[in-house]
Amino acid sequence: MEERLENVNKGAQLKPSLFGMIGSPGEQLERIRQHPKIWLAMLIITTIFTVGTVLTMMAMDTASLIGEDIPAEGQVLMEIFTIVLGIVMGLFTPIISVLISSVIILIIAKIAQSDVTFKQLFSMNTYICLIVALGALLNGLVRFLIGGNPEIYVTSLAGLLNSESYVLGAIEVFTIWSLILTGIGLNKVARLSKGLSWTVAIVFFLFQIGMAVISGMFAGLGGM
C-alpha cells in the first residue's frame, strides 16, 4: 500500500514534457493539471513559430505585391519589411492566441462549475500550441523550398487539392490535431464532461472555418 502511494506521489510530481505532447498528450495534460508550466514552453513555441513565419514571409513574391516597375532598392526594402513583419507576428501570435483561447475557455469552464484555474488553462493551451507552431514551421519550410502560395498550407485540403479556397485552407492537419488535443485537454485539465469538451473543440473549429469564409469574402472584394 505504501509502495503504491509512493508511486502515485512520484507521478504527481512529474512535470509536463512539451514534446511529449506529440506522443503521449494525455499523460502530459494530466501533468499540466498538477503542475502547470508556461514560460519555457512558450519561449520554445515562440521560437519555432517565428522561424516558420519568417520562412513563409521569405517565400512571398514581393515583386508581385509592389509591382515589377519598382526600383531594386524598393524591392529590397519590401523584402526586409516582410521579414520584420514575420518576426513580429511570430513573437506575438502564440501568446495572444493562447491568452484569448484561455479566457474564452475559462468563462465556459466557470459556467460549467469547473474548478480549473486560468494558469492551468493557459499552460494547457501553451503546450497544445506546439502543434500549431510545428505546422507553421513545416509549411513555412516547404513554401520556402518549393514555392507556391504561402497563404495556403500544404497540409490543408486546399494544399492537397491545389485550390485557393480559404475554407479548404482552414481544414488543415495540424489545426485539427490541436483541436483534438483541446478536446482531450478540457476533459483532463478542466474536468469537463467529454460531451462538453468535444462540443467546445468543434465550436472552435467551426469558428475558424467561419473566419476563413469571411477572409475569403474580403479577399474577393479586394480583388474586384
Short mmCIF file of C-alpha atoms in Angstrom, two decimals:
data_model
loop_
_atom_site.label_atom_id
_atom_site.label_comp_id
_atom_site.label_asym_id
_atom_site.label_seq_id
_atom_site.Cartn_x
_atom_site.Cartn_y
_atom_site.Cartn_z
CA MET A 1 0.00 0.00 0.00
CA GLU A 2 2.81 2.40 0.95
CA GLU A 3 4.64 1.50 -2.25
CA ARG A 4 1.57 2.32 -4.32
CA LEU A 5 1.13 5.68 -2.58
CA GLU A 6 4.79 6.47 -3.18
CA ASN A 7 4.39 5.73 -6.91
CA VAL A 8 1.30 7.95 -7.06
CA ASN A 9 3.18 10.79 -5.36
CA LYS A 10 6.09 10.39 -7.76
CA GLY A 11 3.70 10.51 -10.70
CA ALA A 12 2.06 13.66 -9.34
CA GLN A 13 5.45 15.38 -9.11
CA LEU A 14 6.36 14.74 -12.76
CA LYS A 15 6.46 17.89 -14.84
CA PRO A 16 4.80 18.00 -18.26
CA SER A 17 7.03 17.46 -21.29
CA LEU A 18 6.46 19.86 -24.18
CA PHE A 19 7.47 17.45 -26.93
CA GLY A 20 5.67 14.67 -25.08
CA MET A 21 2.51 16.31 -26.45
CA ILE A 22 3.33 14.60 -29.75
CA GLY A 23 3.47 11.02 -28.49
CA SER A 24 1.69 10.99 -25.13
CA PRO A 25 -0.59 14.04 -24.93
CA GLY A 26 -2.99 12.51 -22.41
CA GLU A 27 -0.21 11.93 -19.91
CA GLN A 28 1.19 15.44 -20.36
CA LEU A 29 -2.24 17.03 -19.93
CA GLU A 30 -2.73 15.16 -16.66
CA ARG A 31 0.63 16.52 -15.50
CA ILE A 32 -0.36 20.03 -16.58
CA ARG A 33 -3.33 19.91 -14.22
CA GLN A 34 -0.97 19.06 -11.34
CA HIS A 35 1.97 21.23 -12.37
CA PRO A 36 1.04 23.89 -14.94
CA LYS A 37 4.19 25.22 -16.60
CA ILE A 38 4.23 28.09 -19.07
CA TRP A 39 7.24 30.25 -19.83
CA LEU A 40 9.94 27.84 -21.04
CA ALA A 41 7.38 26.09 -23.25
CA MET A 42 6.14 29.45 -24.54
CA LEU A 43 9.71 30.51 -25.36
CA ILE A 44 10.33 27.32 -27.37
CA ILE A 45 6.99 27.59 -29.17
CA THR A 46 7.51 31.27 -29.98
CA THR A 47 10.93 30.49 -31.44
CA ILE A 48 9.54 27.68 -33.63
CA PHE A 49 6.58 29.78 -34.74
CA THR A 50 8.79 32.78 -35.53
CA VAL A 51 11.12 30.71 -37.71
CA GLY A 52 8.13 29.22 -39.55
CA THR A 53 6.53 32.63 -40.08
CA VAL A 54 9.76 34.21 -41.34
CA LEU A 55 10.26 31.33 -43.80
CA THR A 56 6.70 31.85 -45.04
CA MET A 57 7.31 35.59 -45.48
CA MET A 58 10.56 34.93 -47.33
CA ALA A 59 8.64 32.66 -49.73
CA MET A 60 6.36 35.55 -50.74
CA ASP A 61 6.84 37.10 -54.16
CA THR A 62 7.36 40.71 -53.09
CA ALA A 63 7.73 41.86 -56.70
CA SER A 64 4.13 40.87 -57.44
CA LEU A 65 2.95 42.73 -54.34
CA ILE A 66 4.53 46.09 -55.16
CA GLY A 67 4.79 45.81 -58.95
CA GLU A 68 7.58 44.98 -61.36
CA ASP A 69 8.34 48.64 -62.13
CA ILE A 70 9.52 49.36 -58.58
CA PRO A 71 13.30 50.00 -58.34
CA ALA A 72 15.54 47.28 -56.90
CA GLU A 73 16.03 49.34 -53.73
CA GLY A 74 12.29 49.38 -53.17
CA GLN A 75 12.07 45.62 -53.59
CA VAL A 76 14.88 45.12 -51.09
CA LEU A 77 13.09 47.36 -48.57
CA MET A 78 9.88 45.39 -49.12
CA GLU A 79 11.71 42.11 -48.52
CA ILE A 80 13.19 43.50 -45.28
CA PHE A 81 9.76 44.74 -44.22
CA THR A 82 8.14 41.32 -44.77
CA ILE A 83 10.87 39.61 -42.74
CA VAL A 84 10.47 42.10 -39.87
CA LEU A 85 6.70 41.64 -40.06
CA GLY A 86 7.21 37.87 -39.89
CA ILE A 87 9.35 38.23 -36.77
CA VAL A 88 6.77 40.47 -35.07
CA MET A 89 3.93 38.12 -35.96
CA GLY A 90 5.95 35.12 -34.80
CA LEU A 91 6.76 36.74 -31.46
CA PHE A 92 3.26 37.87 -30.57
CA THR A 93 0.83 35.46 -32.29
CA PRO A 94 1.37 32.46 -29.95
CA ILE A 95 0.94 34.31 -26.65
CA ILE A 96 -2.02 36.37 -27.89
CA SER A 97 -3.85 33.33 -29.30
CA VAL A 98 -3.17 31.33 -26.12
CA LEU A 99 -4.38 34.24 -23.97
CA ILE A 100 -7.63 34.70 -25.91
CA SER A 101 -8.47 30.99 -26.06
CA SER A 102 -7.68 30.59 -22.34
CA VAL A 103 -10.01 33.43 -21.39
CA ILE A 104 -12.84 32.03 -23.53
CA ILE A 105 -12.39 28.51 -22.16
CA LEU A 106 -12.18 29.82 -18.58
CA ILE A 107 -15.57 31.52 -18.98
CA ILE A 108 -17.07 28.29 -20.33
CA ALA A 109 -15.45 26.26 -17.55
CA LYS A 110 -16.77 28.54 -14.82
CA ILE A 111 -20.27 28.37 -16.28
CA ALA A 112 -19.90 24.58 -16.14
CA GLN A 113 -18.75 24.95 -12.48
CA SER A 114 -15.25 23.62 -13.09
CA ASP A 115 -12.56 24.31 -10.51
CA VAL A 116 -9.88 24.79 -13.20
CA THR A 117 -7.65 27.85 -12.84
CA PHE A 118 -6.56 30.33 -15.51
CA LYS A 119 -2.95 29.20 -15.07
CA GLN A 120 -3.90 25.59 -15.79
CA LEU A 121 -5.77 26.57 -18.95
CA PHE A 122 -3.01 28.91 -20.09
CA SER A 123 -0.48 26.12 -19.59
CA MET A 124 -2.70 23.63 -21.43
CA ASN A 125 -3.17 25.93 -24.42
CA THR A 126 0.54 26.79 -24.46
CA TYR A 127 1.52 23.12 -24.73
CA ILE A 128 -1.16 22.47 -27.37
CA CYS A 129 0.17 25.46 -29.32
CA LEU A 130 3.30 23.40 -30.03
CA ILE A 131 1.33 21.51 -32.68
CA VAL A 132 0.31 24.76 -34.40
CA ALA A 133 3.91 26.00 -34.25
CA LEU A 134 5.24 22.79 -35.81
CA GLY A 135 2.65 23.15 -38.56
CA ALA A 136 3.80 26.71 -39.23
CA LEU A 137 7.44 25.58 -39.33
CA LEU A 138 6.80 22.66 -41.70
CA ASN A 139 4.63 24.67 -44.06
CA GLY A 140 6.98 27.65 -44.00
CA LEU A 141 9.93 25.38 -44.83
CA VAL A 142 8.08 23.70 -47.69
CA ARG A 143 6.97 27.02 -49.20
CA PHE A 144 10.49 28.43 -48.83
CA LEU A 145 12.00 25.43 -50.64
CA ILE A 146 9.47 24.74 -53.40
CA GLY A 147 7.44 27.96 -53.61
CA GLY A 148 3.69 28.28 -54.06
CA ASN A 149 1.06 30.40 -52.36
CA PRO A 150 2.36 30.99 -48.79
CA GLU A 151 -1.19 31.76 -47.60
CA ILE A 152 -2.22 28.15 -48.30
CA TYR A 153 -0.78 25.42 -46.06
CA VAL A 154 0.42 22.36 -47.97
CA THR A 155 -1.01 20.28 -45.12
CA SER A 156 -4.54 21.61 -45.73
CA LEU A 157 -7.23 20.36 -48.07
CA ALA A 158 -6.58 23.42 -50.23
CA GLY A 159 -2.91 22.47 -50.49
CA LEU A 160 -3.78 18.83 -51.24
CA LEU A 161 -6.31 19.76 -53.95
CA ASN A 162 -4.20 22.66 -55.28
CA SER A 163 -7.05 25.04 -54.51
CA GLU A 164 -7.04 28.70 -53.46
CA SER A 165 -10.15 28.21 -51.29
CA TYR A 166 -9.85 29.80 -47.83
CA VAL A 167 -12.43 27.36 -46.47
CA LEU A 168 -10.46 24.32 -47.64
CA GLY A 169 -7.35 26.04 -46.32
CA ALA A 170 -8.91 26.10 -42.84
CA ILE A 171 -9.33 22.31 -42.89
CA GLU A 172 -5.74 21.54 -42.05
CA VAL A 173 -3.95 18.61 -40.38
CA PHE A 174 -2.15 20.50 -37.61
CA THR A 175 -5.21 22.61 -36.81
CA ILE A 176 -7.41 19.52 -36.47
CA TRP A 177 -4.70 17.83 -34.39
CA SER A 178 -4.56 20.80 -32.00
CA LEU A 179 -8.37 20.88 -31.69
CA ILE A 180 -8.43 17.16 -30.85
CA LEU A 181 -5.88 17.87 -28.10
CA THR A 182 -8.08 20.74 -26.92
CA GLY A 183 -11.00 18.33 -26.54
CA ILE A 184 -8.83 15.90 -24.58
CA GLY A 185 -7.34 18.72 -22.50
CA LEU A 186 -10.70 20.16 -21.49
CA ASN A 187 -11.65 16.76 -20.14
CA LYS A 188 -8.38 16.07 -18.34
CA VAL A 189 -7.34 19.56 -17.21
CA ALA A 190 -10.66 21.37 -16.74
CA ARG A 191 -12.51 18.16 -15.77
CA LEU A 192 -15.35 19.00 -18.15
CA SER A 193 -17.52 16.16 -19.39
CA LYS A 194 -16.38 14.51 -22.62
CA GLY A 195 -19.52 15.74 -24.38
CA LEU A 196 -18.94 19.37 -23.41
CA SER A 197 -15.20 19.11 -24.09
CA TRP A 198 -15.70 17.92 -27.66
CA THR A 199 -18.53 20.39 -28.23
CA VAL A 200 -16.23 23.29 -27.32
CA ALA A 201 -13.44 21.91 -29.55
CA ILE A 202 -15.85 21.53 -32.50
CA VAL A 203 -17.24 25.05 -31.97
CA PHE A 204 -13.65 26.39 -32.06
CA PHE A 205 -13.09 24.53 -35.35
CA LEU A 206 -16.31 25.86 -36.90
CA PHE A 207 -15.36 29.36 -35.76
CA GLN A 208 -12.04 29.06 -37.62
CA ILE A 209 -13.84 27.93 -40.77
CA GLY A 210 -16.24 30.87 -40.39
CA MET A 211 -13.31 33.27 -40.11
CA ALA A 212 -11.81 31.68 -43.22
CA VAL A 213 -15.06 32.30 -45.12
CA ILE A 214 -15.06 35.95 -44.01
CA SER A 215 -11.40 36.33 -45.00
CA GLY A 216 -12.19 34.85 -48.41
CA MET A 217 -15.09 37.29 -48.87
CA PHE A 218 -12.90 40.29 -48.05
CA ALA A 219 -10.14 38.98 -50.30
CA GLY A 220 -12.68 38.63 -53.10
CA LEU A 221 -13.92 42.18 -52.58
CA GLY A 222 -10.33 43.45 -52.54
CA GLY A 223 -9.67 41.78 -55.85
CA MET A 224 -12.69 43.36 -57.57
#
